[in-house]
XYZ file of N, CA, C and O in Angstrom:
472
model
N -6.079 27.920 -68.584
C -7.184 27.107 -68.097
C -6.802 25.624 -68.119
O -7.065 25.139 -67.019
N -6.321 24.798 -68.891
C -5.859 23.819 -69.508
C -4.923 23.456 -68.308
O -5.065 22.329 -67.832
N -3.717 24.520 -67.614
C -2.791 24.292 -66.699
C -3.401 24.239 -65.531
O -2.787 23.572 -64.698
N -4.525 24.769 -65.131
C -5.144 24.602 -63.850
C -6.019 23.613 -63.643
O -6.238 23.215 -62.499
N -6.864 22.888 -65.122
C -7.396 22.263 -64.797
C -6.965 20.881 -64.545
O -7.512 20.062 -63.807
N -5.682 20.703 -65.416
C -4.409 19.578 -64.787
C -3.667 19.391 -63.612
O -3.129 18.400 -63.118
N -3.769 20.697 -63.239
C -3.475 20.573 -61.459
C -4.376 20.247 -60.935
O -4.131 19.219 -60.305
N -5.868 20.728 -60.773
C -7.170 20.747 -60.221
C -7.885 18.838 -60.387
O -8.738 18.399 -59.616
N -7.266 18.016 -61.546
C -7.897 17.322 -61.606
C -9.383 17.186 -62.744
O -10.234 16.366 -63.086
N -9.079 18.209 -62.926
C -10.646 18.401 -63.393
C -10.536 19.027 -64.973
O -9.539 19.577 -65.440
N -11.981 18.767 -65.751
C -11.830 19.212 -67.042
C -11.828 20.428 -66.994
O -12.307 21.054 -66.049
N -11.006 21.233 -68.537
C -11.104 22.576 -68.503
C -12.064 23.322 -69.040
O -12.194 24.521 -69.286
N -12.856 22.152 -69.201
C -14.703 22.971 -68.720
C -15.092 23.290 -67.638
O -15.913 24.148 -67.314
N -14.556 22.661 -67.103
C -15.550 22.940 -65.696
C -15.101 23.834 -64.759
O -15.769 24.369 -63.874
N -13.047 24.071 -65.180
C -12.812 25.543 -64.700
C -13.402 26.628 -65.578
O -13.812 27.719 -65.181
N -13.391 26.211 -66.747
C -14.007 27.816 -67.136
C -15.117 27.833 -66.612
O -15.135 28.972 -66.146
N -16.277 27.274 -66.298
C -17.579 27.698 -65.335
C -17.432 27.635 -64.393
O -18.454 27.669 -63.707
N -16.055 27.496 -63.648
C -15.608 28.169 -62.349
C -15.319 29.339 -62.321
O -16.017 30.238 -61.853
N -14.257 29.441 -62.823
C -14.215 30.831 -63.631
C -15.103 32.051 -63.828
O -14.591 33.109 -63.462
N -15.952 32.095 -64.177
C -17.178 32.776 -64.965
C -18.219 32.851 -64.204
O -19.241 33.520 -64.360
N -17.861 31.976 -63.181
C -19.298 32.070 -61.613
C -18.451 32.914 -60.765
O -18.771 33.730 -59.900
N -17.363 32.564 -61.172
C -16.324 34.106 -59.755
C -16.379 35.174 -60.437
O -16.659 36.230 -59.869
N -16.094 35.125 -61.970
C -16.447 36.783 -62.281
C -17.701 37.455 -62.200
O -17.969 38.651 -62.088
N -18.324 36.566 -62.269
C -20.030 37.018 -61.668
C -20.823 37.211 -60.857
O -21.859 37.869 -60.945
N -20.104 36.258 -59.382
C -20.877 36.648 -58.502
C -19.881 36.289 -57.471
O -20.363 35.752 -56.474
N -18.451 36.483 -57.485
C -17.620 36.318 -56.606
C -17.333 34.912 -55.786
O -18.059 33.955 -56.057
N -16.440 34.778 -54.930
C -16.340 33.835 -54.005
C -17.940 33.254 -53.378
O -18.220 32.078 -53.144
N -18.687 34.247 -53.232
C -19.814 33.630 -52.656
C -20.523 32.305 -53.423
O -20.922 31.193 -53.075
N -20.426 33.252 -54.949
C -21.361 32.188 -55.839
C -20.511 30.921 -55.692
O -21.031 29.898 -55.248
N -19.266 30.953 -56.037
C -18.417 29.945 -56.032
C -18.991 28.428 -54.914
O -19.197 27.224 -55.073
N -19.052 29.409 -53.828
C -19.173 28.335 -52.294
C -21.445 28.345 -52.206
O -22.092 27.670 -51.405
N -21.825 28.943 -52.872
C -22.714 28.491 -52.910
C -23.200 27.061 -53.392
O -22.722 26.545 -54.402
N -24.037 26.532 -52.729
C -24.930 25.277 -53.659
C -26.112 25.296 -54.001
O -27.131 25.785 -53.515
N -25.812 24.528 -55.171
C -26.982 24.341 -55.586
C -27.896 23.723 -55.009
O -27.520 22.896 -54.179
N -29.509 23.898 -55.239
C -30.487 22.707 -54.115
C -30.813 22.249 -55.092
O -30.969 23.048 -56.016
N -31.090 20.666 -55.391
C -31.163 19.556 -56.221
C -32.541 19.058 -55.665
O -32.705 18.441 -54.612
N -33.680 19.511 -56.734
C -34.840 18.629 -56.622
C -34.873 17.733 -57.184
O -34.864 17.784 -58.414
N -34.934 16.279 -56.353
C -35.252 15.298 -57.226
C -36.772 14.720 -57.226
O -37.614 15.036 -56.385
N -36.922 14.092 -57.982
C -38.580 14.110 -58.867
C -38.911 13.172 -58.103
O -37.931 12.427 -58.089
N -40.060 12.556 -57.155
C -40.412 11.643 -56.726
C -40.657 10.071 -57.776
O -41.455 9.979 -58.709
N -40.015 9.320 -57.434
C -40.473 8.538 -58.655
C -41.689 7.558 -58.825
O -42.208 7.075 -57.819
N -42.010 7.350 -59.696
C -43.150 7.150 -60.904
C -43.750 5.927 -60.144
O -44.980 5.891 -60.173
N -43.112 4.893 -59.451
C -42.980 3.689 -58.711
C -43.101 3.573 -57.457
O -42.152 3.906 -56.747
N -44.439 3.015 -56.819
C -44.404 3.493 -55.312
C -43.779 2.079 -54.668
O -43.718 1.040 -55.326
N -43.346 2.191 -53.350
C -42.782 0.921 -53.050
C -43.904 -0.241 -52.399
O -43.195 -1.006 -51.745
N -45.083 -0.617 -52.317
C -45.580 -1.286 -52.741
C -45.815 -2.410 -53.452
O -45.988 -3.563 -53.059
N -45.799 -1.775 -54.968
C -45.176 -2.769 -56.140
C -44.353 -2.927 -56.126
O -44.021 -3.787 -56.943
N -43.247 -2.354 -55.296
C -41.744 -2.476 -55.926
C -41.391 -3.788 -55.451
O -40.617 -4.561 -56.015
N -42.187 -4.040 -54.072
C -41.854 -5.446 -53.785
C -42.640 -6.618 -54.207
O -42.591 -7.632 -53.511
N -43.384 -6.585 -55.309
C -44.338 -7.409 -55.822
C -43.509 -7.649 -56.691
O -43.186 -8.824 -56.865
N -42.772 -6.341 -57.695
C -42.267 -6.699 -58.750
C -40.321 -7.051 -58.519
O -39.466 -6.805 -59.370
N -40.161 -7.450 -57.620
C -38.853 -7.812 -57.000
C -39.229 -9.274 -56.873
O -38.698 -10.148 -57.558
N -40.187 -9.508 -55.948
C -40.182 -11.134 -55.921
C -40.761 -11.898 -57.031
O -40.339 -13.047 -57.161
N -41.752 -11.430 -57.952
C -41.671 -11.680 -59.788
C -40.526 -11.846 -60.430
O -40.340 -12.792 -61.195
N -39.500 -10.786 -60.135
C -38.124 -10.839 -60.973
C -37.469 -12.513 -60.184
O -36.661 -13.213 -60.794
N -37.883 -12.799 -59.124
C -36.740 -13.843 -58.512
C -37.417 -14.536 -58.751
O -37.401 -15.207 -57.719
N -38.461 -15.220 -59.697
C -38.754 -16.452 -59.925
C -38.142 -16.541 -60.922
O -37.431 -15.651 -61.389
N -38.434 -18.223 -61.648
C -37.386 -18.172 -62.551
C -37.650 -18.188 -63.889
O -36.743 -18.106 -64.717
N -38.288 -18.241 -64.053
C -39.072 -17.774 -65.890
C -38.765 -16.198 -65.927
O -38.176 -15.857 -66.953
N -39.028 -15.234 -65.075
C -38.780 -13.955 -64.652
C -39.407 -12.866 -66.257
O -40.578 -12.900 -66.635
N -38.922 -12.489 -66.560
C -38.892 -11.285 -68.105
C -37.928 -11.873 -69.015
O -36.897 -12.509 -68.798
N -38.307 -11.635 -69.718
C -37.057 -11.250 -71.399
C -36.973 -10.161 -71.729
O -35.781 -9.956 -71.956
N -37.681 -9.077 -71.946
C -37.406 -7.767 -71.769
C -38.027 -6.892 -71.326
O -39.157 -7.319 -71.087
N -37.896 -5.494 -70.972
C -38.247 -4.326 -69.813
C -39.399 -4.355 -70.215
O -40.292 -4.526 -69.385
N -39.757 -4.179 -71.768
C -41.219 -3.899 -71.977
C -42.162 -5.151 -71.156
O -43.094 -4.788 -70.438
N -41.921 -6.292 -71.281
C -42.202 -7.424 -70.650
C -42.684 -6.749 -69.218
O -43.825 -6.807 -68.760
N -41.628 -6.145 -68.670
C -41.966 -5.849 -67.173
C -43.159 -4.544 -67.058
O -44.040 -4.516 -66.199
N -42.991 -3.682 -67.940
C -43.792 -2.716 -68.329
C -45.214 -3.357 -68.350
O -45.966 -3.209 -67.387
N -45.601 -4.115 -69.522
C -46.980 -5.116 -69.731
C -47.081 -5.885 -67.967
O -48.210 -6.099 -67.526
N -46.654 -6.008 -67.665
C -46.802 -6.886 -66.412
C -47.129 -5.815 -65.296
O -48.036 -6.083 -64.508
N -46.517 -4.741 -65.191
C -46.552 -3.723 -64.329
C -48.723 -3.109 -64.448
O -49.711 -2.938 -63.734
N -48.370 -3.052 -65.538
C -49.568 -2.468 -66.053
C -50.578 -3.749 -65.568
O -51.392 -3.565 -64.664
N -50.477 -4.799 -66.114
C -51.857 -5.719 -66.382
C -51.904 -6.418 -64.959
O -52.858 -7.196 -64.924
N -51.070 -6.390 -63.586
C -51.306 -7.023 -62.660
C -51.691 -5.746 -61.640
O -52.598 -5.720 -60.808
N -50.563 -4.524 -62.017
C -50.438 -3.334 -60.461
C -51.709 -2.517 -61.083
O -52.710 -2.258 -60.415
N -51.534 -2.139 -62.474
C -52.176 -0.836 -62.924
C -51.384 0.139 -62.988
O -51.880 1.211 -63.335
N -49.761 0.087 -62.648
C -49.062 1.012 -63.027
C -48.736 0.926 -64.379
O -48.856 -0.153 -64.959
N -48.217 2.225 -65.134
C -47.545 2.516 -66.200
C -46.435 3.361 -66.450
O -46.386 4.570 -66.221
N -45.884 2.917 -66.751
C -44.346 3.568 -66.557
C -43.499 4.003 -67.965
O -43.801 3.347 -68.961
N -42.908 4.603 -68.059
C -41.890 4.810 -69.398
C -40.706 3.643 -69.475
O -40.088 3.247 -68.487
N -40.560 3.290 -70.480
C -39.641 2.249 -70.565
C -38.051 2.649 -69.496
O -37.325 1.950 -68.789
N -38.064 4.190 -69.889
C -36.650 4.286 -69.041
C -36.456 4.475 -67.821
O -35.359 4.660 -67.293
N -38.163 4.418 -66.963
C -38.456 4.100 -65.702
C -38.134 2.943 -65.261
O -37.310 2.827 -64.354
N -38.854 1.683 -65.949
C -38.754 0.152 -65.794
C -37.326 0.345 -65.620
O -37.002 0.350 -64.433
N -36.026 0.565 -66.746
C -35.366 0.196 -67.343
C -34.405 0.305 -65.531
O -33.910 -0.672 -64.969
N -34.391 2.004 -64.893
C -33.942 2.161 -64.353
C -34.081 1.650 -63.182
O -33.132 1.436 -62.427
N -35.705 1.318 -62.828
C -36.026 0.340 -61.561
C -35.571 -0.795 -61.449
O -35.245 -1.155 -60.318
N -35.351 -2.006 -62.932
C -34.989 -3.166 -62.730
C -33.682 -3.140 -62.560
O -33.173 -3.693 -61.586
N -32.825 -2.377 -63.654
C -31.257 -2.310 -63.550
C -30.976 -2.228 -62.528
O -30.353 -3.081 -61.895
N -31.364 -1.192 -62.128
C -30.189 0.182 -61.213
C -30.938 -0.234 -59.336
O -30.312 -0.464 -58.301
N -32.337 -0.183 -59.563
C -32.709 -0.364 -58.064
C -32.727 -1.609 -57.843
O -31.947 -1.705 -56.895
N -33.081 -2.604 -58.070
C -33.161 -4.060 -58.179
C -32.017 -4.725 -58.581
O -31.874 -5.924 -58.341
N -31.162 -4.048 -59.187
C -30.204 -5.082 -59.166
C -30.487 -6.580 -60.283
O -29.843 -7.629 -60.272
N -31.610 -6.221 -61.137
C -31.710 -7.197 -61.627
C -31.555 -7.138 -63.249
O -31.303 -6.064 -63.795
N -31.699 -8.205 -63.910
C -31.718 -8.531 -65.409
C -32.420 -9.174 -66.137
O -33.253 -9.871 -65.557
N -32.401 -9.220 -67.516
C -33.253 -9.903 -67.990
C -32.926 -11.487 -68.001
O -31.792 -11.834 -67.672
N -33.990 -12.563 -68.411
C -32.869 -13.508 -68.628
C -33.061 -14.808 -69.663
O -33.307 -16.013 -69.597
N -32.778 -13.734 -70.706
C -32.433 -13.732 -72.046
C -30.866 -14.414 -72.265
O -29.897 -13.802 -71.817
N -30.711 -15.527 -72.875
C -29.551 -16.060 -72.973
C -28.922 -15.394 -74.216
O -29.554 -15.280 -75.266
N -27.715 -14.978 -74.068
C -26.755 -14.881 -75.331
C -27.138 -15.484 -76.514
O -28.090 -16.237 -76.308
N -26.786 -15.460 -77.670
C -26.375 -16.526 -78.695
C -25.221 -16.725 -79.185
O -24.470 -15.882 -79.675
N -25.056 -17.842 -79.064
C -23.574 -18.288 -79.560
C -23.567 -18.995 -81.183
O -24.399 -19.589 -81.869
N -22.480 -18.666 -81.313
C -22.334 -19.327 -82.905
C -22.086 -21.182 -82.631
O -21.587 -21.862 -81.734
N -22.651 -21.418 -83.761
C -22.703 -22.497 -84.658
C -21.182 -22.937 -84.530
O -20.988 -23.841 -83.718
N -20.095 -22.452 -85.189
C -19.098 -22.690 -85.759
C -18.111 -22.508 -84.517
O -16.947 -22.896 -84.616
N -18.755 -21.703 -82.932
C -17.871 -22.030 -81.678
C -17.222 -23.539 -81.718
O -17.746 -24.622 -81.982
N -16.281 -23.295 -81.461
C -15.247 -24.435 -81.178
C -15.347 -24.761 -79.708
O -15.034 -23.811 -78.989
N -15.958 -26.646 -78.638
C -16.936 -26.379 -77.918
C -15.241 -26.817 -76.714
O -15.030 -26.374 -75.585
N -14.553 -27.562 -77.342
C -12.849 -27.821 -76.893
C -12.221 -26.437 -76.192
O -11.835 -26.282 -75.033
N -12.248 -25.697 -77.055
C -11.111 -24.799 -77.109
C -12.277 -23.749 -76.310
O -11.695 -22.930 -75.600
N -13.504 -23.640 -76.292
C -13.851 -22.481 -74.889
C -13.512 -23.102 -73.573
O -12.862 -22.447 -72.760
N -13.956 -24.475 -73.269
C -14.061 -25.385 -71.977
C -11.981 -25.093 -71.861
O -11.732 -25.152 -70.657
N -11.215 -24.947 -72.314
C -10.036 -24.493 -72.124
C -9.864 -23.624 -71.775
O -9.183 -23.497 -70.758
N -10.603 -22.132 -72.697
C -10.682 -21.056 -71.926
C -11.189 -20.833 -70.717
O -10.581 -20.271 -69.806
N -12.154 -21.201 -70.672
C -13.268 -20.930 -69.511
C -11.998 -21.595 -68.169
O -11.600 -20.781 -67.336
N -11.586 -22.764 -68.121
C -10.881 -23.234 -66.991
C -9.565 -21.981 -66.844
O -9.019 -21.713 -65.774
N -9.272 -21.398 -68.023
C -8.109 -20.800 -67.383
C -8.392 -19.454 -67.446
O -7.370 -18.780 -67.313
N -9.647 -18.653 -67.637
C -9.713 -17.582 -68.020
C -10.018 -16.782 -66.549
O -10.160 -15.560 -66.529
């Protein structure tokens, strides 16, 4: 398994449940597919563009829950954090904007050096 799945590219998990779908239901199962329901999501597009041009101002969120409370107290939607999380990230393209913290004891010479040559 190990030798095929190094030729194949692929882990030798995923030949053995290649494997084990041909001893079971032959070539067919093999070339069969699966049908993939995906869940309508939680977010109608509507808000989505209310809460897109919110994100581009510039005070914007500090964090998802932020967008969550906002979702709720302006649209009336409510969402699971890993809804928000995935709408702002992943569909939007956006972030929070929450600055880093930097230390005290950064040396302010020797980054402005890095930064030019990094």
């Amino acid at each position: 398994m190990e030798q095929v799945a190094e030729l194949l590219g692929r882990h030798r998990v995923t030949v053995q449940k290649w494997a084990k779908k041909y001893r079971e239901s032959g070539i067919e199962g093999l070339l069969k597919q699966k049908l993939h329901t995906r869940r309508l999501s939680q977010l109608p597009n509507g808000p989505e563009k209310a809460l897109e041009e919110r994100l581009q101002q510039e005070d914007g969120f500090n964090t998802y829950r932020e967008v969550g409370e906002w979702l709720e107290d302006n649209l009336g939607i409510t969402a699971s954090y890993k809804t928000i999380h995935h709408w702002v990230h992943y569909r939007l393209k956006a972030s929070s904007k929450v600055v880093r913290p930097q230390s005290s004891k950064q040396d302010k010479d020797g980054l402005d050096i890095y930064n030019k040559t990094a």
